[in-house]
Amino acid sequence: MWKTVFPYMLSGISVGGQYALIAIGYTMVYGILRLINFAHGDVFMVAGILMVYMATALPLYITIPLVLLLTSLIGFLIERTAYRPLRSAPRMSAMISAIGVSYTLQNLVLYATGGLNQFYPKIPFISDSVRISGATTTMVTVITPFLTLFLAGALVMLINRTKLGMAMRAVSKDFETSLLMGIKIDRVISATFVIGSFLAAVGSVLYFTNYSTVIQTSGAMPGLKAFVAAVFGGIGSIPGAVIGAFLIGICENLIKGLDVILFRLGLIAKPLGLATFSDAFTFALLIVILVVKPTGLFGEEHTDKV
């Protein structure tokens, strides 16, 4: 039984780590601006497209850092052009702008690629096969959870022990008072978008190493699942986003293997096609969380003074 379940668990932990790197971007932006950055999944996709094209002209040891840098710059430009001018506008305006940025990125990639699948370059070492407890997988599956936890830990340290982190926490608690106290709000928000986009680019390298092709809609489903993970963990909480992402990744992959597991247990005689519901589970979980605990596992309740 362990040999049957373990490969799905392993894959789920890996995918959960990749969702976590995207979810952190959602939760950071929401924590400061109270805005859901719907374009974040497309930033993740653009990082994959940049890797595809740049790897044809440059060696990978130059391409990977350059993709991380360019993706961070894209995050900065999105905040500067699409969100900053709407800082004092109603929240709905910023949300519509986020949706507009999302479709703009998708259409730019559609124009560049013609809608054809782009094959992701094979990255040495992390693409290599490895056997763990009888299961064959790739090195990226092993590396992802450790790298995710390291980056999340480094981000928590930055937020708790640096001036930038102190400014982020202050802006998150009280936007207007932070401005009056002399905190440079624009710099803090730009830094938030840069960090979130950088982590999305790291997640993109890990994710597309396993999935191998990129198209203009490749960021939609991972982005939505990462958003659900952020809500599940308590949007605004970085540890919550990471834990939520790992739980969703594991459950999603166990559902994909549910037919095999039930067959091995002798509970079913033939496949029932239960893997079809792996995506539906994620969004069903979101509905349950919003009904039972709207703030998520680690979210804080916000009270308004009257």
PDB file of C-alpha atoms in Angstrom:
ATOM      1  CA  MET A   1       0.000   0.000   0.000  1.00  0.00           C
ATOM      2  CA  TRP A   2       2.832   2.369   0.871  1.00  0.00           C
ATOM      3  CA  LYS A   3       4.431   1.761  -2.526  1.00  0.00           C
ATOM      4  CA  THR A   4       1.115   2.728  -4.140  1.00  0.00           C
ATOM      5  CA  VAL A   5       0.474   5.873  -2.105  1.00  0.00           C
ATOM      6  CA  PHE A   6       4.035   7.183  -1.724  1.00  0.00           C
ATOM      7  CA  PRO A   7       4.580   8.353  -5.349  1.00  0.00           C
ATOM      8  CA  TYR A   8       1.370  10.412  -5.191  1.00  0.00           C
ATOM      9  CA  MET A   9       2.375  11.852  -1.817  1.00  0.00           C
ATOM     10  CA  LEU A  10       5.803  12.741  -3.165  1.00  0.00           C
ATOM     11  CA  SER A  11       4.344  14.408  -6.242  1.00  0.00           C
ATOM     12  CA  GLY A  12       1.799  16.235  -4.093  1.00  0.00           C
ATOM     13  CA  ILE A  13       4.474  17.667  -1.801  1.00  0.00           C
ATOM     14  CA  SER A  14       6.404  18.875  -4.843  1.00  0.00           C
ATOM     15  CA  VAL A  15       3.395  20.481  -6.536  1.00  0.00           C
ATOM     16  CA  GLY A  16       2.344  21.976  -3.204  1.00  0.00           C
ATOM     17  CA  GLY A  17       5.738  23.655  -2.908  1.00  0.00           C
ATOM     18  CA  GLN A  18       5.323  25.153  -6.378  1.00  0.00           C
ATOM     19  CA  TYR A  19       1.833  26.423  -5.511  1.00  0.00           C
ATOM     20  CA  ALA A  20       3.263  27.871  -2.295  1.00  0.00           C
ATOM     21  CA  LEU A  21       5.772  30.037  -4.154  1.00  0.00           C
ATOM     22  CA  ILE A  22       2.921  31.528  -6.186  1.00  0.00           C
ATOM     23  CA  ALA A  23       0.583  31.801  -3.192  1.00  0.00           C
ATOM     24  CA  ILE A  24       3.113  33.898  -1.253  1.00  0.00           C
ATOM     25  CA  GLY A  25       2.820  36.595  -3.941  1.00  0.00           C
ATOM     26  CA  TYR A  26      -0.964  36.671  -3.581  1.00  0.00           C
ATOM     27  CA  THR A  27      -0.856  36.818   0.197  1.00  0.00           C
ATOM     28  CA  MET A  28       1.832  39.543   0.344  1.00  0.00           C
ATOM     29  CA  VAL A  29       0.010  41.872  -2.050  1.00  0.00           C
ATOM     30  CA  TYR A  30      -3.310  41.291  -0.292  1.00  0.00           C
ATOM     31  CA  GLY A  31      -1.712  41.838   3.110  1.00  0.00           C
ATOM     32  CA  ILE A  32      -0.540  45.315   2.109  1.00  0.00           C
ATOM     33  CA  LEU A  33      -3.002  46.566  -0.509  1.00  0.00           C
ATOM     34  CA  ARG A  34      -6.065  44.409   0.260  1.00  0.00           C
ATOM     35  CA  LEU A  35      -5.970  43.601  -3.460  1.00  0.00           C
ATOM     36  CA  ILE A  36      -6.121  40.235  -5.214  1.00  0.00           C
ATOM     37  CA  ASN A  37      -3.513  40.456  -7.961  1.00  0.00           C
ATOM     38  CA  PHE A  38      -5.263  38.350 -10.605  1.00  0.00           C
ATOM     39  CA  ALA A  39      -2.323  38.847 -12.969  1.00  0.00           C
ATOM     40  CA  HIS A  40       0.049  36.952 -10.672  1.00  0.00           C
ATOM     41  CA  GLY A  41      -0.570  33.568 -12.309  1.00  0.00           C
ATOM     42  CA  ASP A  42       0.211  35.125 -15.679  1.00  0.00           C
ATOM     43  CA  VAL A  43       3.481  36.539 -14.359  1.00  0.00           C
ATOM     44  CA  PHE A  44       4.311  32.919 -13.482  1.00  0.00           C
ATOM     45  CA  MET A  45       3.458  31.909 -17.071  1.00  0.00           C
ATOM     46  CA  VAL A  46       5.496  34.745 -18.607  1.00  0.00           C
ATOM     47  CA  ALA A  47       8.532  33.546 -16.634  1.00  0.00           C
ATOM     48  CA  GLY A  48       8.120  30.176 -18.367  1.00  0.00           C
ATOM     49  CA  ILE A  49       7.887  31.792 -21.819  1.00  0.00           C
ATOM     50  CA  LEU A  50      10.953  33.933 -21.156  1.00  0.00           C
ATOM     51  CA  MET A  51      12.889  30.801 -20.237  1.00  0.00           C
ATOM     52  CA  VAL A  52      11.809  29.061 -23.455  1.00  0.00           C
ATOM     53  CA  TYR A  53      12.987  31.869 -25.725  1.00  0.00           C
ATOM     54  CA  MET A  54      16.093  32.954 -23.841  1.00  0.00           C
ATOM     55  CA  ALA A  55      17.402  29.392 -23.462  1.00  0.00           C
ATOM     56  CA  THR A  56      17.701  29.182 -27.266  1.00  0.00           C
ATOM     57  CA  ALA A  57      20.255  32.007 -27.297  1.00  0.00           C
ATOM     58  CA  LEU A  58      22.001  31.863 -23.919  1.00  0.00           C
ATOM     59  CA  PRO A  59      23.438  29.125 -21.686  1.00  0.00           C
ATOM     60  CA  LEU A  60      21.176  28.077 -18.814  1.00  0.00           C
ATOM     61  CA  TYR A  61      23.496  29.382 -16.086  1.00  0.00           C
ATOM     62  CA  ILE A  62      22.898  32.870 -17.521  1.00  0.00           C
ATOM     63  CA  THR A  63      19.281  32.340 -18.607  1.00  0.00           C
ATOM     64  CA  ILE A  64      17.901  31.279 -15.221  1.00  0.00           C
ATOM     65  CA  PRO A  65      19.180  34.318 -13.209  1.00  0.00           C
ATOM     66  CA  LEU A  66      18.179  36.606 -16.087  1.00  0.00           C
ATOM     67  CA  VAL A  67      14.641  35.181 -16.151  1.00  0.00           C
ATOM     68  CA  LEU A  68      14.338  35.700 -12.388  1.00  0.00           C
ATOM     69  CA  LEU A  69      15.530  39.293 -12.793  1.00  0.00           C
ATOM     70  CA  LEU A  70      13.244  40.079 -15.755  1.00  0.00           C
ATOM     71  CA  THR A  71      10.209  38.541 -14.063  1.00  0.00           C
ATOM     72  CA  SER A  72      10.867  40.676 -10.978  1.00  0.00           C
ATOM     73  CA  LEU A  73      11.084  43.713 -13.260  1.00  0.00           C
ATOM     74  CA  ILE A  74       7.761  42.776 -14.880  1.00  0.00           C
ATOM     75  CA  GLY A  75       6.174  42.657 -11.420  1.00  0.00           C
ATOM     76  CA  PHE A  76       7.588  46.105 -10.684  1.00  0.00           C
ATOM     77  CA  LEU A  77       6.279  47.538 -13.987  1.00  0.00           C
ATOM     78  CA  ILE A  78       2.820  46.044 -13.435  1.00  0.00           C
ATOM     79  CA  GLU A  79       2.565  47.724 -10.043  1.00  0.00           C
ATOM     80  CA  ARG A  80       3.923  50.997 -11.396  1.00  0.00           C
ATOM     81  CA  THR A  81       1.637  51.233 -14.437  1.00  0.00           C
ATOM     82  CA  ALA A  82      -1.540  49.336 -13.535  1.00  0.00           C
ATOM     83  CA  TYR A  83      -1.956  49.667  -9.757  1.00  0.00           C
ATOM     84  CA  ARG A  84      -0.143  52.764  -8.531  1.00  0.00           C
ATOM     85  CA  PRO A  85      -2.289  55.250 -10.517  1.00  0.00           C
ATOM     86  CA  LEU A  86      -5.371  53.636  -8.931  1.00  0.00           C
ATOM     87  CA  ARG A  87      -4.069  53.797  -5.364  1.00  0.00           C
ATOM     88  CA  SER A  88      -6.809  56.187  -4.236  1.00  0.00           C
ATOM     89  CA  ALA A  89      -9.508  54.783  -6.533  1.00  0.00           C
ATOM     90  CA  PRO A  90     -12.250  52.408  -5.345  1.00  0.00           C
ATOM     91  CA  ARG A  91     -10.997  48.856  -4.757  1.00  0.00           C
ATOM     92  CA  MET A  92     -13.136  47.544  -7.621  1.00  0.00           C
ATOM     93  CA  SER A  93     -11.173  49.701 -10.086  1.00  0.00           C
ATOM     94  CA  ALA A  94      -7.890  48.085  -9.039  1.00  0.00           C
ATOM     95  CA  MET A  95      -9.453  44.640  -9.333  1.00  0.00           C
ATOM     96  CA  ILE A  96     -10.650  45.364 -12.885  1.00  0.00           C
ATOM     97  CA  SER A  97      -7.179  46.667 -13.702  1.00  0.00           C
ATOM     98  CA  ALA A  98      -5.693  43.381 -12.406  1.00  0.00           C
ATOM     99  CA  ILE A  99      -7.982  41.386 -14.704  1.00  0.00           C
ATOM    100  CA  GLY A 100      -6.983  43.668 -17.585  1.00  0.00           C
ATOM    101  CA  VAL A 101      -3.281  43.077 -16.911  1.00  0.00           C
ATOM    102  CA  SER A 102      -3.934  39.329 -16.844  1.00  0.00           C
ATOM    103  CA  TYR A 103      -5.557  39.321 -20.277  1.00  0.00           C
ATOM    104  CA  THR A 104      -2.923  41.697 -21.657  1.00  0.00           C
ATOM    105  CA  LEU A 105      -0.111  39.327 -20.668  1.00  0.00           C
ATOM    106  CA  GLN A 106      -1.978  36.342 -22.097  1.00  0.00           C
ATOM    107  CA  ASN A 107      -2.604  38.095 -25.406  1.00  0.00           C
ATOM    108  CA  LEU A 108       0.983  39.294 -25.703  1.00  0.00           C
ATOM    109  CA  VAL A 109       2.178  35.707 -25.255  1.00  0.00           C
ATOM    110  CA  LEU A 110      -0.487  34.487 -27.706  1.00  0.00           C
ATOM    111  CA  TYR A 111       0.799  37.003 -30.269  1.00  0.00           C
ATOM    112  CA  ALA A 112       4.426  35.955 -29.703  1.00  0.00           C
ATOM    113  CA  THR A 113       3.816  32.202 -29.804  1.00  0.00           C
ATOM    114  CA  GLY A 114       0.861  31.936 -32.163  1.00  0.00           C
ATOM    115  CA  GLY A 115      -0.906  29.837 -29.525  1.00  0.00           C
ATOM    116  CA  LEU A 116       1.452  26.894 -30.095  1.00  0.00           C
ATOM    117  CA  ASN A 117       2.881  24.835 -27.247  1.00  0.00           C
ATOM    118  CA  GLN A 118       6.387  25.985 -26.361  1.00  0.00           C
ATOM    119  CA  PHE A 119       8.692  23.251 -25.095  1.00  0.00           C
ATOM    120  CA  TYR A 120      10.446  24.089 -21.860  1.00  0.00           C
ATOM    121  CA  PRO A 121      14.218  23.491 -21.894  1.00  0.00           C
ATOM    122  CA  LYS A 122      15.583  20.556 -19.963  1.00  0.00           C
ATOM    123  CA  ILE A 123      17.557  21.808 -16.978  1.00  0.00           C
ATOM    124  CA  PRO A 124      20.506  19.582 -15.990  1.00  0.00           C
ATOM    125  CA  PHE A 125      20.474  17.950 -12.559  1.00  0.00           C
ATOM    126  CA  ILE A 126      16.924  18.908 -11.525  1.00  0.00           C
ATOM    127  CA  SER A 127      15.527  17.072 -14.568  1.00  0.00           C
ATOM    128  CA  ASP A 128      17.438  13.883 -13.738  1.00  0.00           C
ATOM    129  CA  SER A 129      15.578  10.792 -12.516  1.00  0.00           C
ATOM    130  CA  VAL A 130      16.019   9.468  -8.986  1.00  0.00           C
ATOM    131  CA  ARG A 131      14.546   6.551  -6.999  1.00  0.00           C
ATOM    132  CA  ILE A 132      13.166   7.089  -3.486  1.00  0.00           C
ATOM    133  CA  SER A 133      11.630   4.198  -1.519  1.00  0.00           C
ATOM    134  CA  GLY A 134      11.001   2.317  -4.741  1.00  0.00           C
ATOM    135  CA  ALA A 135       9.365   5.271  -6.521  1.00  0.00           C
ATOM    136  CA  THR A 136      10.965   6.833  -9.598  1.00  0.00           C
ATOM    137  CA  THR A 137      10.759  10.616  -9.775  1.00  0.00           C
ATOM    138  CA  THR A 138      12.863  13.615 -10.786  1.00  0.00           C
ATOM    139  CA  MET A 139      15.280  15.628  -8.687  1.00  0.00           C
ATOM    140  CA  VAL A 140      13.003  18.683  -8.942  1.00  0.00           C
ATOM    141  CA  THR A 141      10.365  16.765  -6.944  1.00  0.00           C
ATOM    142  CA  VAL A 142      12.892  16.248  -4.145  1.00  0.00           C
ATOM    143  CA  ILE A 143      14.344  19.759  -4.267  1.00  0.00           C
ATOM    144  CA  THR A 144      11.064  21.717  -4.431  1.00  0.00           C
ATOM    145  CA  PRO A 145       9.803  21.331  -0.822  1.00  0.00           C
ATOM    146  CA  PHE A 146      13.217  22.136   0.670  1.00  0.00           C
ATOM    147  CA  LEU A 147      13.733  25.153  -1.593  1.00  0.00           C
ATOM    148  CA  THR A 148      10.193  26.377  -0.877  1.00  0.00           C
ATOM    149  CA  LEU A 149      10.659  26.142   2.882  1.00  0.00           C
ATOM    150  CA  PHE A 150      14.052  27.862   2.640  1.00  0.00           C
ATOM    151  CA  LEU A 151      12.665  30.774   0.576  1.00  0.00           C
ATOM    152  CA  ALA A 152       9.589  31.112   2.789  1.00  0.00           C
ATOM    153  CA  GLY A 153      11.809  31.097   5.883  1.00  0.00           C
ATOM    154  CA  ALA A 154      14.108  33.713   4.353  1.00  0.00           C
ATOM    155  CA  LEU A 155      11.092  35.890   3.533  1.00  0.00           C
ATOM    156  CA  VAL A 156       9.734  35.606   7.081  1.00  0.00           C
ATOM    157  CA  MET A 157      13.184  36.601   8.394  1.00  0.00           C
ATOM    158  CA  LEU A 158      13.219  39.584   6.023  1.00  0.00           C
ATOM    159  CA  ILE A 159       9.772  40.699   7.185  1.00  0.00           C
ATOM    160  CA  ASN A 160      10.566  40.291  10.882  1.00  0.00           C
ATOM    161  CA  ARG A 161      14.169  41.506  11.061  1.00  0.00           C
ATOM    162  CA  THR A 162      14.783  44.204   8.447  1.00  0.00           C
ATOM    163  CA  LYS A 163      13.713  47.806   7.977  1.00  0.00           C
ATOM    164  CA  LEU A 164      11.907  46.893   4.775  1.00  0.00           C
ATOM    165  CA  GLY A 165      10.047  44.140   6.606  1.00  0.00           C
ATOM    166  CA  MET A 166       9.128  46.504   9.423  1.00  0.00           C
ATOM    167  CA  ALA A 167       7.786  48.955   6.852  1.00  0.00           C
ATOM    168  CA  MET A 168       5.770  46.163   5.199  1.00  0.00           C
ATOM    169  CA  ARG A 169       4.225  45.186   8.527  1.00  0.00           C
ATOM    170  CA  ALA A 170       3.401  48.800   9.312  1.00  0.00           C
ATOM    171  CA  VAL A 171       1.754  49.394   5.932  1.00  0.00           C
ATOM    172  CA  SER A 172      -0.185  46.147   6.315  1.00  0.00           C
ATOM    173  CA  LYS A 173      -1.541  47.245   9.711  1.00  0.00           C
ATOM    174  CA  ASP A 174      -2.422  50.850   8.869  1.00  0.00           C
ATOM    175  CA  PHE A 175      -1.818  52.302   5.415  1.00  0.00           C
ATOM    176  CA  GLU A 176      -2.670  55.945   6.203  1.00  0.00           C
ATOM    177  CA  THR A 177      -0.786  56.126   9.499  1.00  0.00           C
ATOM    178  CA  SER A 178       2.307  54.598   7.878  1.00  0.00           C
ATOM    179  CA  LEU A 179       2.233  57.366   5.302  1.00  0.00           C
ATOM    180  CA  LEU A 180       1.999  59.994   8.040  1.00  0.00           C
ATOM    181  CA  MET A 181       4.927  58.372   9.877  1.00  0.00           C
ATOM    182  CA  GLY A 182       7.193  58.938   6.859  1.00  0.00           C
ATOM    183  CA  ILE A 183       7.274  55.416   5.435  1.00  0.00           C
ATOM    184  CA  LYS A 184       7.817  55.496   1.683  1.00  0.00           C
ATOM    185  CA  ILE A 185       4.676  53.600   0.717  1.00  0.00           C
ATOM    186  CA  ASP A 186       5.473  53.370  -2.997  1.00  0.00           C
ATOM    187  CA  ARG A 187       8.843  51.730  -2.339  1.00  0.00           C
ATOM    188  CA  VAL A 188       7.334  49.212   0.048  1.00  0.00           C
ATOM    189  CA  ILE A 189       4.595  48.216  -2.394  1.00  0.00           C
ATOM    190  CA  SER A 190       7.036  47.993  -5.308  1.00  0.00           C
ATOM    191  CA  ALA A 191       9.315  45.773  -3.219  1.00  0.00           C
ATOM    192  CA  THR A 192       6.331  43.540  -2.413  1.00  0.00           C
ATOM    193  CA  PHE A 193       5.532  43.055  -6.100  1.00  0.00           C
ATOM    194  CA  VAL A 194       9.199  42.422  -6.930  1.00  0.00           C
ATOM    195  CA  ILE A 195       9.552  39.758  -4.220  1.00  0.00           C
ATOM    196  CA  GLY A 196       6.268  38.096  -5.189  1.00  0.00           C
ATOM    197  CA  SER A 197       7.231  38.020  -8.884  1.00  0.00           C
ATOM    198  CA  PHE A 198      10.677  36.641  -8.067  1.00  0.00           C
ATOM    199  CA  LEU A 199       9.152  33.759  -6.094  1.00  0.00           C
ATOM    200  CA  ALA A 200       6.651  33.119  -8.911  1.00  0.00           C
ATOM    201  CA  ALA A 201       9.591  32.884 -11.341  1.00  0.00           C
ATOM    202  CA  VAL A 202      11.333  30.346  -9.082  1.00  0.00           C
ATOM    203  CA  GLY A 203       8.083  28.384  -8.926  1.00  0.00           C
ATOM    204  CA  SER A 204       7.858  28.572 -12.718  1.00  0.00           C
ATOM    205  CA  VAL A 205      11.295  26.971 -13.172  1.00  0.00           C
ATOM    206  CA  LEU A 206      10.328  24.129 -10.829  1.00  0.00           C
ATOM    207  CA  TYR A 207       6.826  23.648 -12.251  1.00  0.00           C
ATOM    208  CA  PHE A 208       7.595  23.634 -15.973  1.00  0.00           C
ATOM    209  CA  THR A 209      10.568  21.327 -15.474  1.00  0.00           C
ATOM    210  CA  ASN A 210       7.949  18.650 -14.768  1.00  0.00           C
ATOM    211  CA  TYR A 211       5.223  19.787 -17.194  1.00  0.00           C
ATOM    212  CA  SER A 212       7.536  20.608 -20.131  1.00  0.00           C
ATOM    213  CA  THR A 213       5.212  22.802 -22.271  1.00  0.00           C
ATOM    214  CA  VAL A 214       4.066  26.402 -21.863  1.00  0.00           C
ATOM    215  CA  ILE A 215       1.161  28.230 -23.529  1.00  0.00           C
ATOM    216  CA  GLN A 216      -0.553  31.531 -22.810  1.00  0.00           C
ATOM    217  CA  THR A 217      -3.053  29.910 -20.408  1.00  0.00           C
ATOM    218  CA  SER A 218      -0.487  27.854 -18.467  1.00  0.00           C
ATOM    219  CA  GLY A 219      -0.600  30.218 -15.504  1.00  0.00           C
ATOM    220  CA  ALA A 220      -4.383  30.165 -15.072  1.00  0.00           C
ATOM    221  CA  MET A 221      -4.922  26.922 -13.157  1.00  0.00           C
ATOM    222  CA  PRO A 222      -1.735  27.048 -11.013  1.00  0.00           C
ATOM    223  CA  GLY A 223      -2.556  30.676 -10.245  1.00  0.00           C
ATOM    224  CA  LEU A 224      -6.109  29.850  -9.172  1.00  0.00           C
ATOM    225  CA  LYS A 225      -4.963  26.927  -7.022  1.00  0.00           C
ATOM    226  CA  ALA A 226      -2.299  29.093  -5.400  1.00  0.00           C
ATOM    227  CA  PHE A 227      -4.976  31.687  -4.675  1.00  0.00           C
ATOM    228  CA  VAL A 228      -7.141  28.992  -3.049  1.00  0.00           C
ATOM    229  CA  ALA A 229      -4.090  27.914  -1.020  1.00  0.00           C
ATOM    230  CA  ALA A 230      -3.591  31.503   0.162  1.00  0.00           C
ATOM    231  CA  VAL A 231      -7.259  31.763   1.205  1.00  0.00           C
ATOM    232  CA  PHE A 232      -7.187  28.309   2.802  1.00  0.00           C
ATOM    233  CA  GLY A 233      -4.139  29.165   4.905  1.00  0.00           C
ATOM    234  CA  GLY A 234      -5.429  32.626   5.750  1.00  0.00           C
ATOM    235  CA  ILE A 235      -4.718  35.253   3.118  1.00  0.00           C
ATOM    236  CA  GLY A 236      -2.184  37.702   4.489  1.00  0.00           C
ATOM    237  CA  SER A 237      -0.296  34.949   6.336  1.00  0.00           C
ATOM    238  CA  ILE A 238       2.860  33.647   4.648  1.00  0.00           C
ATOM    239  CA  PRO A 239       3.149  30.456   6.766  1.00  0.00           C
ATOM    240  CA  GLY A 240      -0.580  29.900   6.189  1.00  0.00           C
ATOM    241  CA  ALA A 241      -0.145  30.184   2.407  1.00  0.00           C
ATOM    242  CA  VAL A 242       2.708  27.672   2.457  1.00  0.00           C
ATOM    243  CA  ILE A 243       0.847  25.146   4.624  1.00  0.00           C
ATOM    244  CA  GLY A 244      -2.340  25.574   2.580  1.00  0.00           C
ATOM    245  CA  ALA A 245      -0.442  25.007  -0.651  1.00  0.00           C
ATOM    246  CA  PHE A 246       1.202  21.809   0.597  1.00  0.00           C
ATOM    247  CA  LEU A 247      -2.145  20.438   1.819  1.00  0.00           C
ATOM    248  CA  ILE A 248      -3.850  21.210  -1.483  1.00  0.00           C
ATOM    249  CA  GLY A 249      -0.992  19.722  -3.514  1.00  0.00           C
ATOM    250  CA  ILE A 250      -1.029  16.480  -1.506  1.00  0.00           C
ATOM    251  CA  CYS A 251      -4.838  16.092  -1.567  1.00  0.00           C
ATOM    252  CA  GLU A 252      -5.007  16.896  -5.286  1.00  0.00           C
ATOM    253  CA  ASN A 253      -2.445  14.241  -6.183  1.00  0.00           C
ATOM    254  CA  LEU A 254      -3.976  11.628  -3.882  1.00  0.00           C
ATOM    255  CA  ILE A 255      -7.285  12.152  -5.697  1.00  0.00           C
ATOM    256  CA  LYS A 256      -5.499  11.664  -9.020  1.00  0.00           C
ATOM    257  CA  GLY A 257      -4.335   8.268  -7.763  1.00  0.00           C
ATOM    258  CA  LEU A 258      -7.550   7.389  -5.926  1.00  0.00           C
ATOM    259  CA  ASP A 259      -8.672   4.830  -8.521  1.00  0.00           C
ATOM    260  CA  VAL A 260      -5.375   2.963  -8.219  1.00  0.00           C
ATOM    261  CA  ILE A 261      -5.401   3.125  -4.412  1.00  0.00           C
ATOM    262  CA  LEU A 262      -8.985   1.878  -4.121  1.00  0.00           C
ATOM    263  CA  PHE A 263      -8.318  -0.896  -6.655  1.00  0.00           C
ATOM    264  CA  ARG A 264      -5.263  -2.069  -4.682  1.00  0.00           C
ATOM    265  CA  LEU A 265      -7.391  -2.110  -1.522  1.00  0.00           C
ATOM    266  CA  GLY A 266      -9.983  -4.246  -3.320  1.00  0.00           C
ATOM    267  CA  LEU A 267     -12.725  -1.661  -2.856  1.00  0.00           C
ATOM    268  CA  ILE A 268     -13.431  -1.251  -6.587  1.00  0.00           C
ATOM    269  CA  ALA A 269     -13.240  -3.710  -9.495  1.00  0.00           C
ATOM    270  CA  LYS A 270     -12.553  -1.171 -12.261  1.00  0.00           C
ATOM    271  CA  PRO A 271     -11.489   2.497 -12.523  1.00  0.00           C
ATOM    272  CA  LEU A 272     -14.204   5.054 -11.762  1.00  0.00           C
ATOM    273  CA  GLY A 273     -12.447   8.076 -13.267  1.00  0.00           C
ATOM    274  CA  LEU A 274     -12.151   9.828  -9.900  1.00  0.00           C
ATOM    275  CA  ALA A 275      -9.035  11.695 -11.066  1.00  0.00           C
ATOM    276  CA  THR A 276     -11.441  13.958 -12.990  1.00  0.00           C
ATOM    277  CA  PHE A 277     -12.377  15.587  -9.683  1.00  0.00           C
ATOM    278  CA  SER A 278      -8.841  16.558  -8.642  1.00  0.00           C
ATOM    279  CA  ASP A 279      -9.293  20.170  -9.787  1.00  0.00           C
ATOM    280  CA  ALA A 280     -12.880  20.359  -8.530  1.00  0.00           C
ATOM    281  CA  PHE A 281     -11.693  19.341  -5.059  1.00  0.00           C
ATOM    282  CA  THR A 282      -9.550  22.482  -4.787  1.00  0.00           C
ATOM    283  CA  PHE A 283     -12.453  24.809  -5.452  1.00  0.00           C
ATOM    284  CA  ALA A 284     -14.889  22.776  -3.357  1.00  0.00           C
ATOM    285  CA  LEU A 285     -12.401  23.188  -0.522  1.00  0.00           C
ATOM    286  CA  LEU A 286     -12.452  26.963  -1.080  1.00  0.00           C
ATOM    287  CA  ILE A 287     -16.248  27.021  -0.737  1.00  0.00           C
ATOM    288  CA  VAL A 288     -16.104  24.982   2.471  1.00  0.00           C
ATOM    289  CA  ILE A 289     -13.420  27.228   3.974  1.00  0.00           C
ATOM    290  CA  LEU A 290     -15.329  30.407   3.119  1.00  0.00           C
ATOM    291  CA  VAL A 291     -18.455  28.990   4.739  1.00  0.00           C
ATOM    292  CA  VAL A 292     -16.856  27.457   7.845  1.00  0.00           C
ATOM    293  CA  LYS A 293     -13.883  29.750   8.514  1.00  0.00           C
ATOM    294  CA  PRO A 294     -13.751  32.743   6.148  1.00  0.00           C
ATOM    295  CA  THR A 295     -10.416  33.941   7.558  1.00  0.00           C
ATOM    296  CA  GLY A 296      -8.677  30.637   6.729  1.00  0.00           C
ATOM    297  CA  LEU A 297      -6.536  28.493   9.014  1.00  0.00           C
ATOM    298  CA  PHE A 298      -4.197  31.251  10.201  1.00  0.00           C
ATOM    299  CA  GLY A 299      -5.998  34.400   9.076  1.00  0.00           C
ATOM    300  CA  GLU A 300      -6.714  37.235  11.469  1.00  0.00           C
ATOM    301  CA  GLU A 301     -10.150  38.722  11.899  1.00  0.00           C
ATOM    302  CA  HIS A 302     -10.302  42.410  11.005  1.00  0.00           C
ATOM    303  CA  THR A 303     -12.492  44.595  13.136  1.00  0.00           C
ATOM    304  CA  ASP A 304     -13.521  48.092  12.169  1.00  0.00           C
ATOM    305  CA  LYS A 305     -14.033  50.876  14.682  1.00  0.00           C
ATOM    306  CA  VAL A 306     -17.423  52.562  14.492  1.00  0.00           C
TER     307      VAL A 306
END
